[in-house]
């Protein structure tokens, strides 16, 4: 059969054949991805079986058409299945507003790809299409409702004039604010085209078009535009919704944008209450039973950008421009691996990421973890995603006092647009892409001389005679430039 899909289809075909005898109009749907991504060579789907394909969201670049050269490796998958089945469906992904893939919220849109992709699916003979593109509840993706509007119109007729669709949408959705909002939308679409690296729905690096000048001008223009509209105007609320991601992104990347805002008399910290006010107003744009629940979700994500955490005593003399730190707001727990942020009075911050998988196979000093990656239990890395540059420390012994200690990872680290701190496989992880600086290209601007993390180890797998739970706690990780 050439893949596991043959076994799946032998099972599905039997069900489909039995159902067809009594209910010939019913179609049975099954997946053509993950373990069944490769079409079988012998057992083909029955005529009443619908194969659901997916444009793999961890790989495919949704901001460019599938026919773009950067997505060339995705086309074979679709064409191979077209040869192997009568009925095709696609589950497609756009720019996702879920917190795991939207940290921090950022200005971008999939508009450049929508029409081309829908034409591609039509020509492929796809009969059913589902698009996953949930809008964020407090910081909506840029012009996401226009993406929905365009997608819905093009599903009816992929040949519709998207320029005319935009004319209609912006005129009636933004009213007197339409000209400037249309200009902003066009600027975003054109700016995104200059990006050279591949993005994905799951991992998005910094967009190069978001220069300090562009960010300041957009912030300034939209604030003035909002103020020019009546306070109770629906048009004003819609303009304000688009302001949120620009303000949030400026706060999250203050090291890149702080200077130009300061030159215009605006401190980045002054944007924090402004962003919070706009986000909470957006949450309440419609009647909501429990807006406070969404407020909490907003604050949980927002704190990574705004919290002014106390600096460790060890690094108190490092100048601010030469110091970067991640802590509990930045760490992401992985429930299936037993990690989550917890209260911890032993930490100077009061909270830490705790990795405490109940399965003992995940614990011990310098043990190989289950899985393909050959990760080790006491291995810690800070490095770039799909790009050269990382530093690694494998601990072959750990302190026996079950207290926090600082560990230095040897080597210098040059950060690229997407970077991560990870430990114990992926049980301990934090996205550190916010530390990438927008510069004139000098690698020294993103090079850090020392890399540190603070951790404690508990339980008999790490400490002889311990009666505590097997766990690794990490409460902070630090980058410094220079010697102090």
GROMACS .gro file of C-alpha atoms in nm:
model
  484
    1UNK     CA    1   0.000   0.000   0.000
    2UNK     CA    2   0.296   0.234   0.048
    3UNK     CA    3   0.150   0.392   0.362
    4UNK     CA    4  -0.080   0.335   0.658
    5UNK     CA    5  -0.366   0.490   0.460
    6UNK     CA    6  -0.446   0.159   0.293
    7UNK     CA    7  -0.538   0.000   0.625
    8UNK     CA    8  -0.759   0.297   0.712
    9UNK     CA    9  -0.939   0.285   0.377
   10UNK     CA   10  -1.003  -0.088   0.396
   11UNK     CA   11  -1.188  -0.019   0.719
   12UNK     CA   12  -1.366   0.297   0.595
   13UNK     CA   13  -1.463   0.142   0.261
   14UNK     CA   14  -1.634  -0.150   0.434
   15UNK     CA   15  -1.843   0.092   0.642
   16UNK     CA   16  -1.920   0.307   0.337
   17UNK     CA   17  -2.030   0.008   0.130
   18UNK     CA   18  -2.265  -0.117   0.403
   19UNK     CA   19  -2.420   0.228   0.452
   20UNK     CA   20  -2.465   0.287   0.079
   21UNK     CA   21  -2.697  -0.014   0.052
   22UNK     CA   22  -2.961   0.158   0.265
   23UNK     CA   23  -2.856   0.525   0.248
   24UNK     CA   24  -2.700   0.591  -0.094
   25UNK     CA   25  -2.708   0.969  -0.039
   26UNK     CA   26  -2.483   0.961   0.270
   27UNK     CA   27  -2.112   1.043   0.229
   28UNK     CA   28  -1.853   0.910   0.474
   29UNK     CA   29  -1.567   1.147   0.554
   30UNK     CA   30  -1.219   1.043   0.665
   31UNK     CA   31  -0.879   1.208   0.698
   32UNK     CA   32  -0.602   1.227   0.441
   33UNK     CA   33  -0.335   1.370   0.668
   34UNK     CA   34  -0.110   1.288   0.962
   35UNK     CA   35  -0.063   0.908   0.956
   36UNK     CA   36  -0.282   0.888   0.644
   37UNK     CA   37  -0.123   1.175   0.450
   38UNK     CA   38   0.014   0.953   0.173
   39UNK     CA   39  -0.239   0.803  -0.072
   40UNK     CA   40  -0.230   0.422  -0.085
   41UNK     CA   41  -0.113   0.245  -0.397
   42UNK     CA   42  -0.379  -0.030  -0.402
   43UNK     CA   43  -0.688   0.043  -0.192
   44UNK     CA   44  -0.859   0.356  -0.321
   45UNK     CA   45  -1.152   0.533  -0.148
   46UNK     CA   46  -1.502   0.413  -0.233
   47UNK     CA   47  -1.715   0.653  -0.437
   48UNK     CA   48  -1.911   0.760  -0.129
   49UNK     CA   49  -1.598   0.836   0.077
   50UNK     CA   50  -1.484   1.197   0.112
   51UNK     CA   51  -1.113   1.248   0.177
   52UNK     CA   52  -1.043   1.549   0.398
   53UNK     CA   53  -0.703   1.702   0.325
   54UNK     CA   54  -0.536   1.979   0.521
   55UNK     CA   55  -0.294   2.254   0.433
   56UNK     CA   56  -0.054   2.165   0.714
   57UNK     CA   57  -0.051   2.468   0.943
   58UNK     CA   58   0.294   2.404   1.091
   59UNK     CA   59   0.456   2.406   0.746
   60UNK     CA   60   0.253   2.588   0.481
   61UNK     CA   61   0.282   2.966   0.450
   62UNK     CA   62  -0.080   3.095   0.455
   63UNK     CA   63   0.026   3.450   0.377
   64UNK     CA   64   0.135   3.347   0.026
   65UNK     CA   65  -0.063   3.150  -0.232
   66UNK     CA   66  -0.014   2.775  -0.240
   67UNK     CA   67   0.116   2.827  -0.593
   68UNK     CA   68   0.393   3.056  -0.469
   69UNK     CA   69   0.741   2.898  -0.501
   70UNK     CA   70   0.784   2.910  -0.123
   71UNK     CA   71   0.494   2.663  -0.090
   72UNK     CA   72   0.602   2.440  -0.378
   73UNK     CA   73   0.659   2.141  -0.151
   74UNK     CA   74   0.289   2.145  -0.051
   75UNK     CA   75   0.147   2.107  -0.403
   76UNK     CA   76   0.251   1.745  -0.454
   77UNK     CA   77   0.039   1.638  -0.157
   78UNK     CA   78  -0.278   1.784  -0.310
   79UNK     CA   79  -0.211   1.660  -0.663
   80UNK     CA   80  -0.131   1.305  -0.549
   81UNK     CA   81  -0.460   1.280  -0.364
   82UNK     CA   82  -0.648   1.422  -0.662
   83UNK     CA   83  -0.534   1.122  -0.864
   84UNK     CA   84  -0.645   0.878  -0.595
   85UNK     CA   85  -0.999   0.975  -0.498
   86UNK     CA   86  -1.330   1.091  -0.640
   87UNK     CA   87  -1.423   1.327  -0.356
   88UNK     CA   88  -1.197   1.586  -0.190
   89UNK     CA   89  -1.242   1.827   0.098
   90UNK     CA   90  -0.986   2.070   0.243
   91UNK     CA   91  -0.944   2.198   0.598
   92UNK     CA   92  -0.745   2.515   0.544
   93UNK     CA   93  -0.568   2.742   0.795
   94UNK     CA   94  -0.532   3.119   0.788
   95UNK     CA   95  -0.366   3.345   1.046
   96UNK     CA   96  -0.479   3.198   1.377
   97UNK     CA   97  -0.584   3.418   1.668
   98UNK     CA   98  -0.527   3.155   1.937
   99UNK     CA   99  -0.279   3.249   2.207
  100UNK     CA  100  -0.031   2.970   2.130
  101UNK     CA  101   0.019   3.104   1.776
  102UNK     CA  102  -0.041   3.474   1.840
  103UNK     CA  103   0.218   3.576   2.098
  104UNK     CA  104   0.229   3.870   2.077
  105UNK     CA  105  -0.062   3.982   1.858
  106UNK     CA  106   0.079   4.127   1.537
  107UNK     CA  107  -0.042   4.314   1.226
  108UNK     CA  108  -0.081   4.077   0.930
  109UNK     CA  109  -0.344   3.935   0.693
  110UNK     CA  110  -0.385   3.637   0.461
  111UNK     CA  111  -0.561   3.849   0.198
  112UNK     CA  112  -0.274   3.810  -0.053
  113UNK     CA  113  -0.343   3.435  -0.070
  114UNK     CA  114  -0.721   3.403  -0.047
  115UNK     CA  115  -0.827   3.432  -0.411
  116UNK     CA  116  -0.540   3.228  -0.552
  117UNK     CA  117  -0.595   2.947  -0.301
  118UNK     CA  118  -0.970   2.928  -0.361
  119UNK     CA  119  -0.911   2.912  -0.736
  120UNK     CA  120  -0.657   2.635  -0.677
  121UNK     CA  121  -0.904   2.434  -0.467
  122UNK     CA  122  -1.177   2.485  -0.728
  123UNK     CA  123  -0.952   2.370  -1.012
  124UNK     CA  124  -0.847   2.071  -0.801
  125UNK     CA  125  -1.210   1.963  -0.781
  126UNK     CA  126  -1.252   2.024  -0.408
  127UNK     CA  127  -1.623   2.017  -0.319
  128UNK     CA  128  -1.609   2.106   0.051
  129UNK     CA  129  -1.395   2.364   0.230
  130UNK     CA  130  -1.352   2.452   0.596
  131UNK     CA  131  -1.134   2.744   0.700
  132UNK     CA  132  -0.989   2.761   1.050
  133UNK     CA  133  -0.923   3.125   1.129
  134UNK     CA  134  -1.078   3.205   1.465
  135UNK     CA  135  -1.059   3.574   1.553
  136UNK     CA  136  -0.888   3.668   1.876
  137UNK     CA  137  -1.140   3.776   2.139
  138UNK     CA  138  -0.955   4.090   2.250
  139UNK     CA  139  -0.692   4.173   1.986
  140UNK     CA  140  -0.838   4.077   1.647
  141UNK     CA  141  -0.609   3.991   1.358
  142UNK     CA  142  -0.572   4.282   1.118
  143UNK     CA  143  -0.886   4.329   0.908
  144UNK     CA  144  -0.993   3.974   0.990
  145UNK     CA  145  -1.360   4.047   0.920
  146UNK     CA  146  -1.267   4.164   0.572
  147UNK     CA  147  -1.083   3.834   0.522
  148UNK     CA  148  -1.402   3.650   0.623
  149UNK     CA  149  -1.610   3.868   0.389
  150UNK     CA  150  -1.371   3.812   0.098
  151UNK     CA  151  -1.346   3.438   0.160
  152UNK     CA  152  -1.724   3.398   0.174
  153UNK     CA  153  -1.771   3.593  -0.150
  154UNK     CA  154  -1.499   3.402  -0.333
  155UNK     CA  155  -1.635   3.066  -0.222
  156UNK     CA  156  -1.944   3.156  -0.423
  157UNK     CA  157  -1.736   3.276  -0.718
  158UNK     CA  158  -1.353   3.269  -0.706
  159UNK     CA  159  -1.340   3.506  -1.005
  160UNK     CA  160  -1.502   3.801  -0.828
  161UNK     CA  161  -1.306   4.127  -0.841
  162UNK     CA  162  -1.141   4.156  -0.498
  163UNK     CA  163  -1.073   4.526  -0.554
  164UNK     CA  164  -1.445   4.590  -0.595
  165UNK     CA  165  -1.519   4.377  -0.290
  166UNK     CA  166  -1.278   4.595  -0.093
  167UNK     CA  167  -1.444   4.911  -0.225
  168UNK     CA  168  -1.783   4.795  -0.099
  169UNK     CA  169  -1.657   4.664   0.234
  170UNK     CA  170  -1.447   4.964   0.334
  171UNK     CA  171  -1.709   5.216   0.224
  172UNK     CA  172  -1.984   5.070   0.437
  173UNK     CA  173  -1.782   4.925   0.725
  174UNK     CA  174  -1.562   5.228   0.797
  175UNK     CA  175  -1.774   5.512   0.661
  176UNK     CA  176  -1.579   5.842   0.672
  177UNK     CA  177  -1.269   5.655   0.794
  178UNK     CA  178  -1.264   5.435   0.482
  179UNK     CA  179  -0.988   5.614   0.282
  180UNK     CA  180  -0.724   5.592   0.557
  181UNK     CA  181  -0.824   5.240   0.660
  182UNK     CA  182  -0.808   5.123   0.299
  183UNK     CA  183  -0.464   5.280   0.266
  184UNK     CA  184  -0.348   5.099   0.580
  185UNK     CA  185  -0.484   4.769   0.456
  186UNK     CA  186  -0.312   4.811   0.118
  187UNK     CA  187   0.014   4.907   0.292
  188UNK     CA  188   0.000   4.590   0.504
  189UNK     CA  189  -0.066   4.370   0.200
  190UNK     CA  190   0.216   4.527  -0.001
  191UNK     CA  191   0.454   4.528   0.294
  192UNK     CA  192   0.405   4.159   0.359
  193UNK     CA  193   0.507   4.075   0.002
  194UNK     CA  194   0.867   4.180   0.070
  195UNK     CA  195   0.914   3.912   0.337
  196UNK     CA  196   1.169   3.655   0.220
  197UNK     CA  197   1.144   3.386   0.485
  198UNK     CA  198   0.868   3.129   0.506
  199UNK     CA  199   0.605   3.193   0.770
  200UNK     CA  200   0.337   2.950   0.889
  201UNK     CA  201   0.009   2.960   1.076
  202UNK     CA  202   0.185   2.816   1.382
  203UNK     CA  203   0.504   3.023   1.385
  204UNK     CA  204   0.534   3.377   1.253
  205UNK     CA  205   0.856   3.576   1.271
  206UNK     CA  206   0.877   3.954   1.275
  207UNK     CA  207   0.739   4.115   0.960
  208UNK     CA  208   1.010   4.330   0.802
  209UNK     CA  209   0.762   4.591   0.680
  210UNK     CA  210   0.689   4.686   1.043
  211UNK     CA  211   0.968   4.943   1.058
  212UNK     CA  212   0.983   5.195   1.343
  213UNK     CA  213   0.869   5.469   1.105
  214UNK     CA  214   0.570   5.266   0.982
  215UNK     CA  215   0.469   5.167   1.336
  216UNK     CA  216   0.480   5.524   1.465
  217UNK     CA  217   0.298   5.668   1.165
  218UNK     CA  218   0.025   5.407   1.188
  219UNK     CA  219  -0.018   5.458   1.562
  220UNK     CA  220  -0.035   5.834   1.522
  221UNK     CA  221  -0.269   5.831   1.221
  222UNK     CA  222  -0.517   5.583   1.369
  223UNK     CA  223  -0.530   5.766   1.700
  224UNK     CA  224  -0.611   6.093   1.521
  225UNK     CA  225  -0.859   5.916   1.294
  226UNK     CA  226  -1.040   5.766   1.592
  227UNK     CA  227  -1.056   6.102   1.769
  228UNK     CA  228  -1.212   6.260   1.459
  229UNK     CA  229  -1.514   6.028   1.479
  230UNK     CA  230  -1.808   6.059   1.723
  231UNK     CA  231  -1.747   5.877   2.051
  232UNK     CA  232  -2.055   5.657   2.006
  233UNK     CA  233  -1.988   5.587   1.640
  234UNK     CA  234  -1.970   5.229   1.511
  235UNK     CA  235  -1.702   5.352   1.270
  236UNK     CA  236  -1.489   5.468   1.562
  237UNK     CA  237  -1.522   5.131   1.736
  238UNK     CA  238  -1.411   4.959   1.417
  239UNK     CA  239  -1.107   5.183   1.378
  240UNK     CA  240  -1.019   5.126   1.744
  241UNK     CA  241  -1.033   4.750   1.692
  242UNK     CA  242  -0.754   4.777   1.434
  243UNK     CA  243  -0.543   4.990   1.668
  244UNK     CA  244  -0.505   4.717   1.930
  245UNK     CA  245  -0.252   4.494   1.752
  246UNK     CA  246  -0.030   4.788   1.654
  247UNK     CA  247  -0.015   4.921   2.009
  248UNK     CA  248   0.034   4.576   2.161
  249UNK     CA  249   0.312   4.491   1.917
  250UNK     CA  250   0.490   4.819   1.991
  251UNK     CA  251   0.477   4.741   2.364
  252UNK     CA  252   0.599   4.383   2.317
  253UNK     CA  253   0.891   4.499   2.101
  254UNK     CA  254   0.972   4.813   2.292
  255UNK     CA  255   1.343   4.766   2.231
  256UNK     CA  256   1.278   4.815   1.860
  257UNK     CA  257   1.015   5.088   1.877
  258UNK     CA  258   1.078   5.273   2.202
  259UNK     CA  259   1.321   5.522   2.051
  260UNK     CA  260   1.096   5.655   1.775
  261UNK     CA  261   0.796   5.682   2.007
  262UNK     CA  262   1.013   5.868   2.258
  263UNK     CA  263   1.126   6.107   1.983
  264UNK     CA  264   0.760   6.199   1.936
  265UNK     CA  265   0.701   6.247   2.306
  266UNK     CA  266   0.533   5.913   2.376
  267UNK     CA  267   0.671   5.661   2.626
  268UNK     CA  268   0.606   5.297   2.552
  269UNK     CA  269   0.470   5.248   2.904
  270UNK     CA  270   0.208   5.514   2.828
  271UNK     CA  271   0.068   5.280   2.564
  272UNK     CA  272  -0.017   5.011   2.821
  273UNK     CA  273  -0.338   5.168   2.962
  274UNK     CA  274  -0.434   5.275   2.609
  275UNK     CA  275  -0.408   4.918   2.481
  276UNK     CA  276  -0.593   4.781   2.784
  277UNK     CA  277  -0.880   5.029   2.737
  278UNK     CA  278  -0.917   4.946   2.368
  279UNK     CA  279  -0.903   4.569   2.428
  280UNK     CA  280  -1.168   4.578   2.700
  281UNK     CA  281  -1.392   4.796   2.485
  282UNK     CA  282  -1.354   4.543   2.204
  283UNK     CA  283  -1.447   4.258   2.438
  284UNK     CA  284  -1.767   4.447   2.522
  285UNK     CA  285  -1.860   4.549   2.167
  286UNK     CA  286  -2.148   4.302   2.191
  287UNK     CA  287  -2.352   4.196   2.497
  288UNK     CA  288  -2.146   3.942   2.689
  289UNK     CA  289  -2.249   3.737   2.993
  290UNK     CA  290  -1.906   3.720   3.152
  291UNK     CA  291  -1.672   3.979   3.000
  292UNK     CA  292  -1.451   3.946   3.308
  293UNK     CA  293  -1.356   3.594   3.197
  294UNK     CA  294  -1.227   3.733   2.867
  295UNK     CA  295  -1.060   4.018   3.058
  296UNK     CA  296  -0.862   3.757   3.250
  297UNK     CA  297  -0.758   3.581   2.931
  298UNK     CA  298  -0.646   3.918   2.794
  299UNK     CA  299  -0.445   4.002   3.106
  300UNK     CA  300  -0.279   3.659   3.109
  301UNK     CA  301  -0.141   3.719   2.760
  302UNK     CA  302  -0.082   4.092   2.799
  303UNK     CA  303   0.134   4.055   3.110
  304UNK     CA  304   0.418   3.905   2.907
  305UNK     CA  305   0.451   4.241   2.732
  306UNK     CA  306   0.389   4.476   3.022
  307UNK     CA  307   0.508   4.328   3.351
  308UNK     CA  308   0.810   4.505   3.496
  309UNK     CA  309   0.955   4.209   3.681
  310UNK     CA  310   1.219   4.263   3.950
  311UNK     CA  311   1.570   4.196   3.831
  312UNK     CA  312   1.772   3.915   3.992
  313UNK     CA  313   2.030   4.043   4.240
  314UNK     CA  314   2.300   3.862   4.043
  315UNK     CA  315   2.248   4.096   3.746
  316UNK     CA  316   2.161   4.423   3.924
  317UNK     CA  317   2.458   4.611   3.777
  318UNK     CA  318   2.394   4.524   3.411
  319UNK     CA  319   2.271   4.830   3.215
  320UNK     CA  320   1.912   4.789   3.088
  321UNK     CA  321   2.017   4.795   2.722
  322UNK     CA  322   2.244   4.495   2.786
  323UNK     CA  323   1.993   4.285   2.981
  324UNK     CA  324   1.698   4.069   2.876
  325UNK     CA  325   1.496   3.831   3.093
  326UNK     CA  326   1.211   3.585   3.057
  327UNK     CA  327   1.009   3.455   3.351
  328UNK     CA  328   0.672   3.299   3.431
  329UNK     CA  329   0.465   3.526   3.201
  330UNK     CA  330   0.672   3.404   2.907
  331UNK     CA  331   0.686   3.032   2.985
  332UNK     CA  332   0.431   2.799   2.829
  333UNK     CA  333   0.319   2.484   3.002
  334UNK     CA  334   0.256   2.165   2.805
  335UNK     CA  335  -0.013   1.966   2.982
  336UNK     CA  336   0.059   1.635   2.807
  337UNK     CA  337   0.419   1.662   2.930
  338UNK     CA  338   0.317   1.761   3.282
  339UNK     CA  339   0.440   2.120   3.284
  340UNK     CA  340   0.261   2.438   3.393
  341UNK     CA  341   0.321   2.770   3.568
  342UNK     CA  342   0.270   2.740   3.944
  343UNK     CA  343   0.299   2.946   4.260
  344UNK     CA  344   0.638   2.881   4.418
  345UNK     CA  345   0.751   3.064   4.733
  346UNK     CA  346   1.107   2.942   4.675
  347UNK     CA  347   1.133   3.159   4.364
  348UNK     CA  348   1.224   3.522   4.410
  349UNK     CA  349   0.941   3.597   4.165
  350UNK     CA  350   0.685   3.383   4.348
  351UNK     CA  351   0.604   3.179   4.036
  352UNK     CA  352   0.786   2.935   3.810
  353UNK     CA  353   0.732   2.684   3.534
  354UNK     CA  354   0.711   2.340   3.693
  355UNK     CA  355   0.773   2.027   3.488
  356UNK     CA  356   0.647   1.728   3.686
  357UNK     CA  357   0.541   1.450   3.452
  358UNK     CA  358   0.411   1.169   3.678
  359UNK     CA  359   0.582   0.908   3.459
  360UNK     CA  360   0.930   0.844   3.606
  361UNK     CA  361   1.072   0.779   3.259
  362UNK     CA  362   1.074   1.158   3.209
  363UNK     CA  363   1.298   1.221   3.509
  364UNK     CA  364   1.657   1.161   3.612
  365UNK     CA  365   1.995   1.320   3.547
  366UNK     CA  366   2.107   1.321   3.184
  367UNK     CA  367   1.861   1.052   3.075
  368UNK     CA  368   1.741   1.018   2.716
  369UNK     CA  369   1.374   1.111   2.693
  370UNK     CA  370   1.116   0.904   2.502
  371UNK     CA  371   1.054   1.007   2.143
  372UNK     CA  372   1.250   1.071   1.826
  373UNK     CA  373   1.439   1.382   1.930
  374UNK     CA  374   1.692   1.214   2.160
  375UNK     CA  375   1.642   1.500   2.404
  376UNK     CA  376   1.778   1.463   2.756
  377UNK     CA  377   1.612   1.525   3.088
  378UNK     CA  378   1.863   1.784   3.206
  379UNK     CA  379   1.937   1.942   2.868
  380UNK     CA  380   1.866   2.314   2.826
  381UNK     CA  381   1.890   2.518   2.505
  382UNK     CA  382   1.842   2.869   2.384
  383UNK     CA  383   1.839   2.895   2.007
  384UNK     CA  384   1.673   2.987   1.682
  385UNK     CA  385   1.387   2.815   1.503
  386UNK     CA  386   1.499   2.653   1.176
  387UNK     CA  387   1.802   2.881   1.164
  388UNK     CA  388   2.163   2.844   1.277
  389UNK     CA  389   2.262   2.961   1.620
  390UNK     CA  390   2.201   2.803   1.961
  391UNK     CA  391   2.370   2.736   2.292
  392UNK     CA  392   2.327   2.413   2.488
  393UNK     CA  393   2.395   2.291   2.841
  394UNK     CA  394   2.353   1.930   2.953
  395UNK     CA  395   2.374   1.898   3.330
  396UNK     CA  396   2.543   1.578   3.443
  397UNK     CA  397   2.490   1.659   3.809
  398UNK     CA  398   2.250   1.890   3.989
  399UNK     CA  399   2.253   2.069   4.327
  400UNK     CA  400   2.124   1.848   4.606
  401UNK     CA  401   1.962   2.118   4.822
  402UNK     CA  402   1.638   2.142   4.619
  403UNK     CA  403   1.681   2.519   4.590
  404UNK     CA  404   1.714   2.758   4.296
  405UNK     CA  405   2.057   2.803   4.140
  406UNK     CA  406   2.182   2.997   3.838
  407UNK     CA  407   2.333   2.795   3.554
  408UNK     CA  408   2.531   2.944   3.267
  409UNK     CA  409   2.490   2.796   2.919
  410UNK     CA  410   2.832   2.826   2.751
  411UNK     CA  411   2.881   3.026   2.433
  412UNK     CA  412   2.749   3.341   2.268
  413UNK     CA  413   2.406   3.355   2.110
  414UNK     CA  414   2.301   3.552   1.802
  415UNK     CA  415   1.923   3.574   1.798
  416UNK     CA  416   1.724   3.544   1.475
  417UNK     CA  417   1.361   3.652   1.426
  418UNK     CA  418   1.218   3.338   1.591
  419UNK     CA  419   1.388   3.195   1.898
  420UNK     CA  420   1.306   2.969   2.192
  421UNK     CA  421   1.436   2.871   2.534
  422UNK     CA  422   1.366   2.502   2.598
  423UNK     CA  423   1.452   2.238   2.853
  424UNK     CA  424   1.371   1.874   2.934
  425UNK     CA  425   1.273   1.817   2.573
  426UNK     CA  426   0.990   2.064   2.512
  427UNK     CA  427   0.831   2.037   2.857
  428UNK     CA  428   1.000   2.365   2.952
  429UNK     CA  429   0.962   2.628   2.682
  430UNK     CA  430   0.934   2.999   2.614
  431UNK     CA  431   0.912   3.190   2.288
  432UNK     CA  432   1.176   3.464   2.300
  433UNK     CA  433   1.122   3.618   1.956
  434UNK     CA  434   1.037   3.951   2.119
  435UNK     CA  435   1.408   4.000   2.191
  436UNK     CA  436   1.501   4.020   1.822
  437UNK     CA  437   1.606   4.378   1.747
  438UNK     CA  438   1.525   4.562   1.425
  439UNK     CA  439   1.861   4.699   1.314
  440UNK     CA  440   2.059   4.782   1.002
  441UNK     CA  441   2.172   4.419   0.983
  442UNK     CA  442   2.473   4.426   1.215
  443UNK     CA  443   2.471   4.081   1.383
  444UNK     CA  444   2.626   4.227   1.698
  445UNK     CA  445   2.299   4.407   1.768
  446UNK     CA  446   2.138   4.067   1.833
  447UNK     CA  447   2.438   3.890   1.987
  448UNK     CA  448   2.443   3.812   2.358
  449UNK     CA  449   2.762   3.728   2.544
  450UNK     CA  450   2.620   3.529   2.834
  451UNK     CA  451   2.315   3.305   2.869
  452UNK     CA  452   2.181   3.203   3.212
  453UNK     CA  453   1.881   3.028   3.362
  454UNK     CA  454   1.759   2.974   3.718
  455UNK     CA  455   1.632   2.629   3.814
  456UNK     CA  456   1.579   2.389   4.100
  457UNK     CA  457   1.551   2.011   4.097
  458UNK     CA  458   1.338   1.809   4.338
  459UNK     CA  459   1.252   1.446   4.400
  460UNK     CA  460   1.450   1.121   4.421
  461UNK     CA  461   1.520   1.114   4.048
  462UNK     CA  462   1.745   1.416   4.101
  463UNK     CA  463   1.822   1.435   4.474
  464UNK     CA  464   1.926   1.122   4.663
  465UNK     CA  465   1.690   1.043   4.948
  466UNK     CA  466   1.438   1.313   4.859
  467UNK     CA  467   1.073   1.251   4.943
  468UNK     CA  468   0.945   1.535   4.726
  469UNK     CA  469   0.782   1.512   4.384
  470UNK     CA  470   1.009   1.458   4.085
  471UNK     CA  471   1.016   1.798   3.916
  472UNK     CA  472   1.226   2.061   3.745
  473UNK     CA  473   1.138   2.425   3.815
  474UNK     CA  474   1.261   2.716   3.602
  475UNK     CA  475   1.172   3.067   3.717
  476UNK     CA  476   1.388   3.286   3.491
  477UNK     CA  477   1.635   3.292   3.203
  478UNK     CA  478   1.863   3.583   3.120
  479UNK     CA  479   2.070   3.723   2.834
  480UNK     CA  480   2.343   3.978   2.899
  481UNK     CA  481   2.582   4.168   2.678
  482UNK     CA  482   2.931   4.253   2.804
  483UNK     CA  483   3.109   4.147   3.124
  484UNK     CA  484   2.982   4.246   3.470
   0.00000   0.00000   0.00000
